[in-house]
Coordinates of C-alpha atoms and ligand atoms in Angstrom, one line a residue:
X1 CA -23.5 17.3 14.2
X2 CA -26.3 14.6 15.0
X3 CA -24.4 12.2 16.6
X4 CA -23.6 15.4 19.5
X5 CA -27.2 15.1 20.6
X6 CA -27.1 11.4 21.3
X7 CA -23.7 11.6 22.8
X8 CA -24.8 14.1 25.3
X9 CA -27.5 12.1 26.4
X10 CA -25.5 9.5 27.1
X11 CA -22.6 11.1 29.0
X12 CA -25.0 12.9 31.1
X13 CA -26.8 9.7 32.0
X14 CA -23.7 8.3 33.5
X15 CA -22.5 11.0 35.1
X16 CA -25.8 11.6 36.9
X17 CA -25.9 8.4 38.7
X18 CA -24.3 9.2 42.2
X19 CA -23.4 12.7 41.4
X20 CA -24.1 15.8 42.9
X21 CA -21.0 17.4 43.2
X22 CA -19.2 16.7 40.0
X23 CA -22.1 16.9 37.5
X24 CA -21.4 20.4 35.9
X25 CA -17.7 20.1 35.7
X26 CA -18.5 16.9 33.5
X27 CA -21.2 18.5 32.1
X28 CA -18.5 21.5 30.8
X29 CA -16.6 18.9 28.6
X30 CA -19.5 18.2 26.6
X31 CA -19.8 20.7 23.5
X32 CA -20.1 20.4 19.8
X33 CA -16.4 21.6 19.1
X34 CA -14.4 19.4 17.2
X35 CA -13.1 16.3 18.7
X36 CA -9.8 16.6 20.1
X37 CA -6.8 14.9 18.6
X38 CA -5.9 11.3 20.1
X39 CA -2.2 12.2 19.2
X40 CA -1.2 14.3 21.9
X41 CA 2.3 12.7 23.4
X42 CA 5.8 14.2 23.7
X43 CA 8.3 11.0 22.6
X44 CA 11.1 10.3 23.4
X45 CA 13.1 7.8 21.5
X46 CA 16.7 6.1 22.0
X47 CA 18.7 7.0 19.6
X48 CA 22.4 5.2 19.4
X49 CA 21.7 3.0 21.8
X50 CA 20.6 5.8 24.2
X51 CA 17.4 7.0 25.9
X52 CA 18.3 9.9 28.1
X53 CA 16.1 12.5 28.9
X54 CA 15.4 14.9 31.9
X55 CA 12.0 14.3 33.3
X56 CA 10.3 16.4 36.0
X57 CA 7.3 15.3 38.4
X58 CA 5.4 18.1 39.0
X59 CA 2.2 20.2 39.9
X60 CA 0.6 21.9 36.8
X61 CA -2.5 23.7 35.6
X62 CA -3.7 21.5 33.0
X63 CA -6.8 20.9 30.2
X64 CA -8.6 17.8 31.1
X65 CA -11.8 18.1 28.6
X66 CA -13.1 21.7 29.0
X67 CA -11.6 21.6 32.8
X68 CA -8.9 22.8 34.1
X69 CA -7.0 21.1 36.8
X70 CA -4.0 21.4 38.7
X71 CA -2.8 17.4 38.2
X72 CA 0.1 16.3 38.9
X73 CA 2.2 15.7 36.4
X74 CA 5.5 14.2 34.5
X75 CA 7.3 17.5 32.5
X76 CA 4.3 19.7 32.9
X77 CA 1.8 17.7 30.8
X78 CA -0.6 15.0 30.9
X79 CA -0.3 12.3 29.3
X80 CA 3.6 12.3 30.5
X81 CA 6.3 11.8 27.5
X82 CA 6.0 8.5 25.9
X83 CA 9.2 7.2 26.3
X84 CA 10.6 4.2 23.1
X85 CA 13.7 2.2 23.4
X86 CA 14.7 -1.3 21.8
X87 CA 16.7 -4.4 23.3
X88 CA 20.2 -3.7 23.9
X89 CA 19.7 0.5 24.5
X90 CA 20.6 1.6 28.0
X91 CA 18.3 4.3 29.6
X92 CA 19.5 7.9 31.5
X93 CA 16.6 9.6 33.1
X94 CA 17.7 12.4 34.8
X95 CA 14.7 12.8 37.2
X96 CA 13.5 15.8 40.2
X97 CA 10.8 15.6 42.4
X98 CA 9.1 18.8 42.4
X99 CA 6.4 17.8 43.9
X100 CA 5.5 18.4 47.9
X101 CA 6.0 14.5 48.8
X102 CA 8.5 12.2 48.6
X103 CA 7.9 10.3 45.6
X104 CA 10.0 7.4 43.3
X105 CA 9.4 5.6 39.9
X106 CA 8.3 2.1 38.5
X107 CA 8.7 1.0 35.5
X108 CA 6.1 -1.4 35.7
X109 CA 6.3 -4.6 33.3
X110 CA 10.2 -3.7 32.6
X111 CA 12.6 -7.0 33.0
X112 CA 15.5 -4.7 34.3
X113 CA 17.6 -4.5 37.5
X114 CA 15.5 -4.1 40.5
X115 CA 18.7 -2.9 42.7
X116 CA 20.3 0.6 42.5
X117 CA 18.9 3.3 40.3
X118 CA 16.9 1.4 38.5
X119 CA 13.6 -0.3 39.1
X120 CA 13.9 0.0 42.5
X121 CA 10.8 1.1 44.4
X122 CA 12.2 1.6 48.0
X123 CA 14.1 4.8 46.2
X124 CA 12.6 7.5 48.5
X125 CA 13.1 10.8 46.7
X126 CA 12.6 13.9 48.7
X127 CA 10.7 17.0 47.5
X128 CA 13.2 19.1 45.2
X129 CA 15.6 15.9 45.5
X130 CA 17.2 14.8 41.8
X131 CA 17.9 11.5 41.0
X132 CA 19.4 9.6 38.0
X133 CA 18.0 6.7 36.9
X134 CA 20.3 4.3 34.7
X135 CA 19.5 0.7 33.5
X136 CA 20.2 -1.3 30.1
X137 CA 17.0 -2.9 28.6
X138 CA 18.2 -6.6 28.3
X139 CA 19.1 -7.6 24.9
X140 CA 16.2 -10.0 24.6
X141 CA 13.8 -8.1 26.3
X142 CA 10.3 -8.6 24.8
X143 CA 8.5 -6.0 23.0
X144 CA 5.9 -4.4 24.1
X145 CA 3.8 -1.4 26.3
X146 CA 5.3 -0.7 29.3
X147 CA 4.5 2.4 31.6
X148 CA 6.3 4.0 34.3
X149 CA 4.7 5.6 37.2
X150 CA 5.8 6.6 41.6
X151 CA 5.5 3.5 43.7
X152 CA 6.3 4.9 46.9
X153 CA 4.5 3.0 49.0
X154 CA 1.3 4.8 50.9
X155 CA 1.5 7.6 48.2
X156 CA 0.6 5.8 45.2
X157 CA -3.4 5.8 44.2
X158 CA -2.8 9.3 45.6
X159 CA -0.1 10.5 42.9
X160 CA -1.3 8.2 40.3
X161 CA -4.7 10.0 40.8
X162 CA -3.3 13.1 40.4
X163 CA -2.0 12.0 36.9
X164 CA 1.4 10.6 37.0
X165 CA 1.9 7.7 34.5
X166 CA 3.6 7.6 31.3
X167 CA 3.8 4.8 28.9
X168 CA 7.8 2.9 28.2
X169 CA 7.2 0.9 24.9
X170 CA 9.9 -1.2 23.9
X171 CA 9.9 -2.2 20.1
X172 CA 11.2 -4.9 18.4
X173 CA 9.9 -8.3 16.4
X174 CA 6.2 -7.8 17.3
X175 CA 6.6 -4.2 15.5
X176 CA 7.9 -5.8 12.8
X177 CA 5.2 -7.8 11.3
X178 CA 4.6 -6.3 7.7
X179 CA 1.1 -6.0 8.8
X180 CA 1.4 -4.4 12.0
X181 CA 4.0 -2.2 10.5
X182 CA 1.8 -0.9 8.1
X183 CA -1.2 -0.2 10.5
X184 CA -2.0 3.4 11.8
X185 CA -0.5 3.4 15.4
X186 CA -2.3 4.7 17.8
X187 CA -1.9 4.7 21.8
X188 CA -4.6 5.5 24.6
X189 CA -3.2 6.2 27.7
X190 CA -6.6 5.6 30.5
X191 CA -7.3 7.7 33.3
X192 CA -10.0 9.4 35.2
X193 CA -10.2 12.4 37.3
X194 CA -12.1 14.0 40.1
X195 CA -11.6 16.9 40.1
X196 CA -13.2 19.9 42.6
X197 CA -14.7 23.6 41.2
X198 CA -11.4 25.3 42.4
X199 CA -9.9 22.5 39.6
X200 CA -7.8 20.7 42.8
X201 CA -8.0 16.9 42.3
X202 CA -10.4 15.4 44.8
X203 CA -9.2 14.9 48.3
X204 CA -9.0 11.2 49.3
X205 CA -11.0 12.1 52.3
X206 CA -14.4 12.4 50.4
X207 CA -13.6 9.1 48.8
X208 CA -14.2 5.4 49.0
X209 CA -10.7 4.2 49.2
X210 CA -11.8 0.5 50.2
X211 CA -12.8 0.2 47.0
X212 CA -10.8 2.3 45.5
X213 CA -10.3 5.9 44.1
X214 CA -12.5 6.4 41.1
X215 CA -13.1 9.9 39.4
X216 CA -16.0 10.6 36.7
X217 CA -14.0 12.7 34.1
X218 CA -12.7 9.9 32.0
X219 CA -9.8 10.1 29.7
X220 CA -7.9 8.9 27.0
X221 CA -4.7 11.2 26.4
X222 CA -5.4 13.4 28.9
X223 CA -8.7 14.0 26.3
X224 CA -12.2 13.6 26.7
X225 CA -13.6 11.6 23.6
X226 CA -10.7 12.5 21.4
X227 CA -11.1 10.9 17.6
X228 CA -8.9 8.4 16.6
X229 CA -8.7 8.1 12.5
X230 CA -7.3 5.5 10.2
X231 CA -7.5 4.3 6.5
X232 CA -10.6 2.9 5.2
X233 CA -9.6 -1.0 4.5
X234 CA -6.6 -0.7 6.4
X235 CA -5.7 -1.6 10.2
X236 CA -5.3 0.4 13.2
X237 CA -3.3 -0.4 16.3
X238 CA -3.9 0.2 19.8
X239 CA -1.7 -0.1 22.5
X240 CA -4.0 0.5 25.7
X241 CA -2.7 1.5 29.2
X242 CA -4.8 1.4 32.2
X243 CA -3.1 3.7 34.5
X244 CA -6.2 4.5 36.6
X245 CA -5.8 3.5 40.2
X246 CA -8.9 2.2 40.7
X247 CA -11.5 1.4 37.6
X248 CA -11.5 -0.9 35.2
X249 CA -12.4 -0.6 31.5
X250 CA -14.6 -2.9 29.3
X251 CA -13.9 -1.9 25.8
X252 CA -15.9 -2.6 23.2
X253 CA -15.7 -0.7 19.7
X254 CA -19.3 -0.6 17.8
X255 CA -19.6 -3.0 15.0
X256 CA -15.9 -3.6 15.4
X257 CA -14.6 -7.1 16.6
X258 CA -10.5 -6.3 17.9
X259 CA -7.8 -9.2 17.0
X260 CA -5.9 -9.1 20.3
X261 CA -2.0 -9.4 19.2
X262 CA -0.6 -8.5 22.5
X263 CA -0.6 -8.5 26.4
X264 CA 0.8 -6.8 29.3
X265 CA 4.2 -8.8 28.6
X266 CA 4.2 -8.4 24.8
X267 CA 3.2 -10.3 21.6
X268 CA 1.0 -13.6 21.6
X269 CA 1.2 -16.6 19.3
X270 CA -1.6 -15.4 16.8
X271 CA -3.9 -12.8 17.0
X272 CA -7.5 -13.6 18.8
X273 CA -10.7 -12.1 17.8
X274 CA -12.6 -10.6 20.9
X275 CA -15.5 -8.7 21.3
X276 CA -14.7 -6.8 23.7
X277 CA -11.5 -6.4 26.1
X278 CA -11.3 -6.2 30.2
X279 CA -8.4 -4.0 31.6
X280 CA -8.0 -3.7 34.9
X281 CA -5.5 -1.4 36.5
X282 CA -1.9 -1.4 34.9
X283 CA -3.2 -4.1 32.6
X284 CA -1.9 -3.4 28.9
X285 CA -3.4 -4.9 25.6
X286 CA -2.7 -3.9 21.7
X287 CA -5.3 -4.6 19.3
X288 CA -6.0 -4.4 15.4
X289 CA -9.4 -3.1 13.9
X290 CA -10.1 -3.4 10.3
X291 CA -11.4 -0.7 8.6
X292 CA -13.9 -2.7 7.0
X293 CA -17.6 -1.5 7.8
X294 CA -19.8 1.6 6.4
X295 CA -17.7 4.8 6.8
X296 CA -18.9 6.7 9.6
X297 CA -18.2 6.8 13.2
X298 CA -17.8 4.4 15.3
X299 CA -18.0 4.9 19.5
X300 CA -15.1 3.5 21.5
X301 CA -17.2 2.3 24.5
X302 CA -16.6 1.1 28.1
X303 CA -19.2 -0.8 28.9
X304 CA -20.5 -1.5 33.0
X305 CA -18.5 -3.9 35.0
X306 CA -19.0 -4.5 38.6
X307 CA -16.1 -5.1 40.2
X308 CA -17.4 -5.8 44.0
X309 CA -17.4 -4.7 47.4
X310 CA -21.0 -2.7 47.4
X311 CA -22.4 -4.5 49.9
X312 CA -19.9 -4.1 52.2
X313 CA -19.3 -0.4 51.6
X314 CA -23.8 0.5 52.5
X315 CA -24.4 1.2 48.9
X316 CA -24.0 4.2 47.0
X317 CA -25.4 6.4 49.9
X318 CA -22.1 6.5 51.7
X319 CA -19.8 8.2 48.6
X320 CA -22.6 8.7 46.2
X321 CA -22.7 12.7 47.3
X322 CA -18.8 13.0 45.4
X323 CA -19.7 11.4 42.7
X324 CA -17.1 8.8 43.4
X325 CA -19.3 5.1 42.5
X326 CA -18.5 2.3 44.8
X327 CA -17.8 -0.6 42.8
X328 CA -18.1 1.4 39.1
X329 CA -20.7 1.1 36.9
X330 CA -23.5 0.2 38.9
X331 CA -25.8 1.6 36.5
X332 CA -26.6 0.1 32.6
X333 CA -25.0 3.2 31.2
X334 CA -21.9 2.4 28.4
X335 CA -19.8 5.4 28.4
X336 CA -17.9 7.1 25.7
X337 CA -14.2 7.1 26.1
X338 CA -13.2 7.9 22.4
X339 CA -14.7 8.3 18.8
X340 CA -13.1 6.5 15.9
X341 CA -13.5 6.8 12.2
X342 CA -12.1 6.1 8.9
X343 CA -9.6 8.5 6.8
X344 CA -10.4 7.8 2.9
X345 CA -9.1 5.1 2.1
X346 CA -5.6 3.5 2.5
X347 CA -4.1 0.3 1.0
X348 CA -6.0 -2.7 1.9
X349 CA -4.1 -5.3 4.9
X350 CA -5.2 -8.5 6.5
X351 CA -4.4 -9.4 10.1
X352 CA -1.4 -11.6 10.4
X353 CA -1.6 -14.9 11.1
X354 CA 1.2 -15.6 13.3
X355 CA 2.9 -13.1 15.6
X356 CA 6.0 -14.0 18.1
X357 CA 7.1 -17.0 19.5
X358 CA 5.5 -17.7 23.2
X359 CA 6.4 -21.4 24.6
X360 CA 5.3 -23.0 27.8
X361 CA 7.4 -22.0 31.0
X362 CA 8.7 -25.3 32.5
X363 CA 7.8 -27.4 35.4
X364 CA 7.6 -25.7 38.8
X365 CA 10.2 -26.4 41.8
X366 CA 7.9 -24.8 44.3
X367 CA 4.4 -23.9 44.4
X368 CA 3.1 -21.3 47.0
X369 CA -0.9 -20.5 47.7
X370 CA -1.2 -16.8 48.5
X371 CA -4.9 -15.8 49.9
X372 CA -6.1 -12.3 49.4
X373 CA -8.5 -10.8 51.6
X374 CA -9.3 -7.8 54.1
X375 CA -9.7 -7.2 57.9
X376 CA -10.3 -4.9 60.5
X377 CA -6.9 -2.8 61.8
X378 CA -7.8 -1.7 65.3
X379 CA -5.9 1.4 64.6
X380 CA -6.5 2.1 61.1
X381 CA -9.8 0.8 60.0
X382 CA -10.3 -1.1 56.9
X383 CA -6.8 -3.0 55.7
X384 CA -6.5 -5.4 53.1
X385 CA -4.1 -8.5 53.8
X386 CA -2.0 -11.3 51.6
X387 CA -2.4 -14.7 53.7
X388 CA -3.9 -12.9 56.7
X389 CA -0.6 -10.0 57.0
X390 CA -0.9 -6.3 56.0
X391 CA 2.1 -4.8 54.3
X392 CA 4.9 -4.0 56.6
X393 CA 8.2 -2.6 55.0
X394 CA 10.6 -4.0 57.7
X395 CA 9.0 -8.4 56.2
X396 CA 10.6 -10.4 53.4
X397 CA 6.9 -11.9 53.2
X398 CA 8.2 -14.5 50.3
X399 CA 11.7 -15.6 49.2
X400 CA 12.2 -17.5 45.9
X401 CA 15.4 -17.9 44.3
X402 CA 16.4 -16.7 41.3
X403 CA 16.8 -18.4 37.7
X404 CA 13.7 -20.9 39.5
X405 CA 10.2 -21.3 38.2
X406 CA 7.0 -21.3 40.9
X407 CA 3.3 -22.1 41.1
X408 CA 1.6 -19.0 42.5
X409 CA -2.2 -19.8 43.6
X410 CA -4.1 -16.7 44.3
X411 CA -7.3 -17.2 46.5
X412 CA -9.6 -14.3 46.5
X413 CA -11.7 -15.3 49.4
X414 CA -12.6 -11.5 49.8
X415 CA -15.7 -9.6 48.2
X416 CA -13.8 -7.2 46.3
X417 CA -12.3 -8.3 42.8
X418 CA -8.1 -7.9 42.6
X419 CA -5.8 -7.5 39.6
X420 CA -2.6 -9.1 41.3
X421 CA 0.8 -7.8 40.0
X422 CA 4.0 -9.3 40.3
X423 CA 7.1 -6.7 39.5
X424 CA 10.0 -7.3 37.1
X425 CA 9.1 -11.2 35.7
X426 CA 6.3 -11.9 34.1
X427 CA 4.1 -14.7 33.9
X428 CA 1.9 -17.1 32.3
X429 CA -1.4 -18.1 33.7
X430 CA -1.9 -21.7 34.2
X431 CA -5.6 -22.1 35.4
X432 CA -8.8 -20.5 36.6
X433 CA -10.6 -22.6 39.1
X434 CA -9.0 -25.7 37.8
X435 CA -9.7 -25.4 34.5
X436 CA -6.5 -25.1 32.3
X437 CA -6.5 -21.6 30.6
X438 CA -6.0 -21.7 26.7
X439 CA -4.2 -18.2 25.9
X440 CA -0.7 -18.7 26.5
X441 CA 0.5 -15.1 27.0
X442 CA 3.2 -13.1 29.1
X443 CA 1.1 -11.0 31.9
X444 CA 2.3 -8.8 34.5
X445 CA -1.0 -8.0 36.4
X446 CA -4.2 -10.9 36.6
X447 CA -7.3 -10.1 37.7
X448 CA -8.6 -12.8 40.2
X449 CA -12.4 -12.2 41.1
X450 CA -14.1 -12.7 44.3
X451 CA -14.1 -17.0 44.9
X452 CA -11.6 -16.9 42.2
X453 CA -8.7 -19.4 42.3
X454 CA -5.9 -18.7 39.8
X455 CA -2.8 -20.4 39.5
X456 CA 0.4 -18.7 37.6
X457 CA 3.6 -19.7 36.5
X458 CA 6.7 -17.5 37.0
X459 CA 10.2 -18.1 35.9
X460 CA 12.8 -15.2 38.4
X461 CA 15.0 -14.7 35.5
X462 CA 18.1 -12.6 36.0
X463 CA 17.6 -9.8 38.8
X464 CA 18.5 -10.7 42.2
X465 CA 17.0 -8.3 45.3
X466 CA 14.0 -7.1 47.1
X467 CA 10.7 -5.8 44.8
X468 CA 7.4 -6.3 45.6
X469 CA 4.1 -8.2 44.4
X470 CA 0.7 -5.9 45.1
X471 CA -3.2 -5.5 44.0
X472 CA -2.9 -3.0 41.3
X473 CA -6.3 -1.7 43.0
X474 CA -3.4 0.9 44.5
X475 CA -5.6 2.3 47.3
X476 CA -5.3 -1.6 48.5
X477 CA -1.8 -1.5 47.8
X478 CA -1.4 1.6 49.7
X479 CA -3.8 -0.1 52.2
X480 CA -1.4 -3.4 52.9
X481 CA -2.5 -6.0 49.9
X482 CA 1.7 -6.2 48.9
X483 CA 4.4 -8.1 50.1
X484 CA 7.9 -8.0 49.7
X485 CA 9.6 -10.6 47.5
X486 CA 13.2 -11.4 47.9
X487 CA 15.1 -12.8 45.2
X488 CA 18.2 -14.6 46.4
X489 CA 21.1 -15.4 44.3
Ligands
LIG1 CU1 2.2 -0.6 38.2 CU2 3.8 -2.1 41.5 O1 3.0 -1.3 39.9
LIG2 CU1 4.8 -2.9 38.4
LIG3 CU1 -7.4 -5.1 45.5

């Protein structure tokens, strides 16, 4: 196999640039075996109205590439189960922590109860503690890719890093498009590891968790490069998950435009032909690719994106010996995250022209300005702040009331880029710097550069009680950029 030689090269560029440490492990998962499977999931899927299922956090000696790693882990496996339900079904997870720390779970883009044993992320589950989860997916919930992963607060890049996310897809309308029906599924769950030459996930100590956790083996499935197939002429859908803590991803498939049909919420108006697609952390997308080039393979690519916060940080001296890159992607380098090629040939399809139904949330009653920045914590160093405060448990830091719409402007006056999330409600974003922003989509999580100004719309629809709003950059999260957000009936 040729295209080995050039791959090779390529890989071991990037994973030479700041790294000392981690450059044989990575060099391990780079061999002229065949390329793993894509299609590696346990699913679960509602059936009678039902999703119930027993699901285990725990330690486990796992295959990442050619490495093994003890990562932590949802039933023994990464990815975790993929988990399916429609409107209407109600959900059962019967849930124990067997990990050593306390630990809880989101489910992260889910417009369910927020109290109770449901999306609630102030549950604090003790090692070897069980707890049942039990919430109804409303019956007009939005279809879409959902994930689920802990949110105890001060523990989250940690356990996220160590591999616990799992995606929560709810189908419906969207799925229903002859077109989309007919397309090869497909569904790349993102992550990357650090992992040491015992196979123990990188300590947080020999890591740059201003700007955030970043590991150099980097996965999709759990698999380095895996191949992804589907029909000559045909269509393939993906449904992509960031669930790394820290980096984002750039995709970009080689001669290969995608027709975005879908955000973190669920379904646009039409599809939209990109050339290539940002994700930041716990940002979803779905895509179509037509099989309609030369058969032969294609390279799924991230390409560089600097994300901030070098200067700050003295360069790539300070982390560069753990192979943990400030800022990612300093370097030119475009890496290979998966290898796609067509099957002989299927039925031809087109891309649809319209998808699902996405209108205009109303007028605001209240507009609020949140600023998001860092500072100095006499005691604890580096902490990163919303409108000057760190995150303190004990603050309501913003009260809205439910069944309103707000204005949200988000003021990145720091040096660091932040994805923003809001739990349970999503949103529509309004402008970027003043200037109106076309795509009208439903978005959980919105990236707002350094200088950046972005103003979103919210609607608090059903769910009164406490959740939380948080750069998804989760060692900032874990660092103080959240605040609690009250929703009063
Ligand atoms: Cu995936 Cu609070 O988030
Ligand atoms: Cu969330
Ligand atoms: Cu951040």
């Amino acid at each position: 196999m040729v295209k080995i030689n050039r791959r090779q090269l390529i890989l071991f560029g990037t994973a030479s640039v700041g790294t000392i440490f981690f450059t044989n492990k990575f060099n391990q998962n780079i061999s002229s075996q065949p390329l793993p499977s894509s299609n590696v999931f346990d699913v679960y899927k509602s059936s009678n109205g039902l999703l119930e299922l027993d699901l285990e956090a725990k330690e486990n000696l796992v295959n990442i590439g050619n490495t093994k790693a003890s990562l932590l882990t949802y039933n023994g496996k990464i990815p975790a189960p993929r988990l399916e339900v429609k409107p209407g079904d109600k959900v059962r997870i019967h849930f124990t922590n067997s990990l050593s720390q306390p630990t809880n779970i989101h489910y992260h883009g889910l417009h369910i109860p927020i109290q109770g044993n449901a999306d609630n992320v102030f549950l604090h589950i003790k090692p070897k503690e069980k707890v049942t989860y039990q919430f109804q997916i409303p019956n007009n919930h939005l279809s879409g890719t959902f994930w689920y992963h802990p949110h105890l607060h001060g523990f989250v890049a940690e356990q996220l890093f160590g591999g616990l996310a799992g995606l929560f897809i709810v189908r419906g309308d969207l799925d229903e498009i002859p077109e989309i029906k007919s397309a090869k599924e497909e569904f790349l769950v993102l992550q990357d590891f650090a992992v040491d030459s015992n196979g123990r996930v990188a300590n947080s100590a020999h890591m740059s968790l201003m700007t955030g956790r970043e590991g150099n083996i980097i996965t999709v499935n759990g698999q380095v490069n895996p191949r992804i197939s589907f029909p000559e002429t045909g269509l393939l859908r993906l449904r992509i998950l960031n669930a790394s803590p820290s980096r984002f991803y750039r995709l970009a498939l080689e001669n290969h435009s995608f027709y975005q049909i879908a955000t973190d919420g669920g379904g646009l108006n039409k599809p939209i032909e990109v050339k290539e697609l940002l994700l930041t952390p716990g940002q979803r997308a779905e895509v179509l690719i037509k099989g309609n080039q030369p058969a032969k393979e294609y390279r799924l690519l991230n390409l560089p994106y600097n994300r901030g916060g070098m200067g700050m940080m003295g360069g790539v001296g300070m982390m560069g010996g753990m192979g943990m890159r400030n800022g990612d992607s300093r370097d030119n380098t475009p890496m290979v995250l998966a290898t796609v090629n067509y099957e002989s040939s299927g039925q031809s399809s087109s891309i649809p022209n319209e998808l699902v139904a996405v209108s205009p949330l109303p007028e605001p009653q209240t507009v609020r300005t949140f600023e998001l920045n860092h500072g100095m914590n006499p005691s604890v160093g580096m902490a990163f702040l919303i409108n000057g405060l760190a995150y303190r448990s004990d603050r309501i830091h913003t009260q809205v009331r439910v069944n309103t719409v707000e204005d949200w402007e988000i003021i990145n006056t720091g040096v660091m880029d932040h994805p923003l999330h809001i739990h349970n409600n999503a949103f529509q974003v309004i402008s970027r710097n003043g200037k109106p922003e076309d795509l009208l989509a439903w978005r959980d999580t919105v990236l707002v550069k350094t200088g950046e100004t972005v103003r979103i719309r919210i609607a608090f629809r059903d769910f009164v009680g406490k959740t939380v709003y948080h750069c998804h950059i989760l060692d900032h999260e874990d660092l103080g950029m959240m605040g609690n957000l009250m929703i009063n009936g």
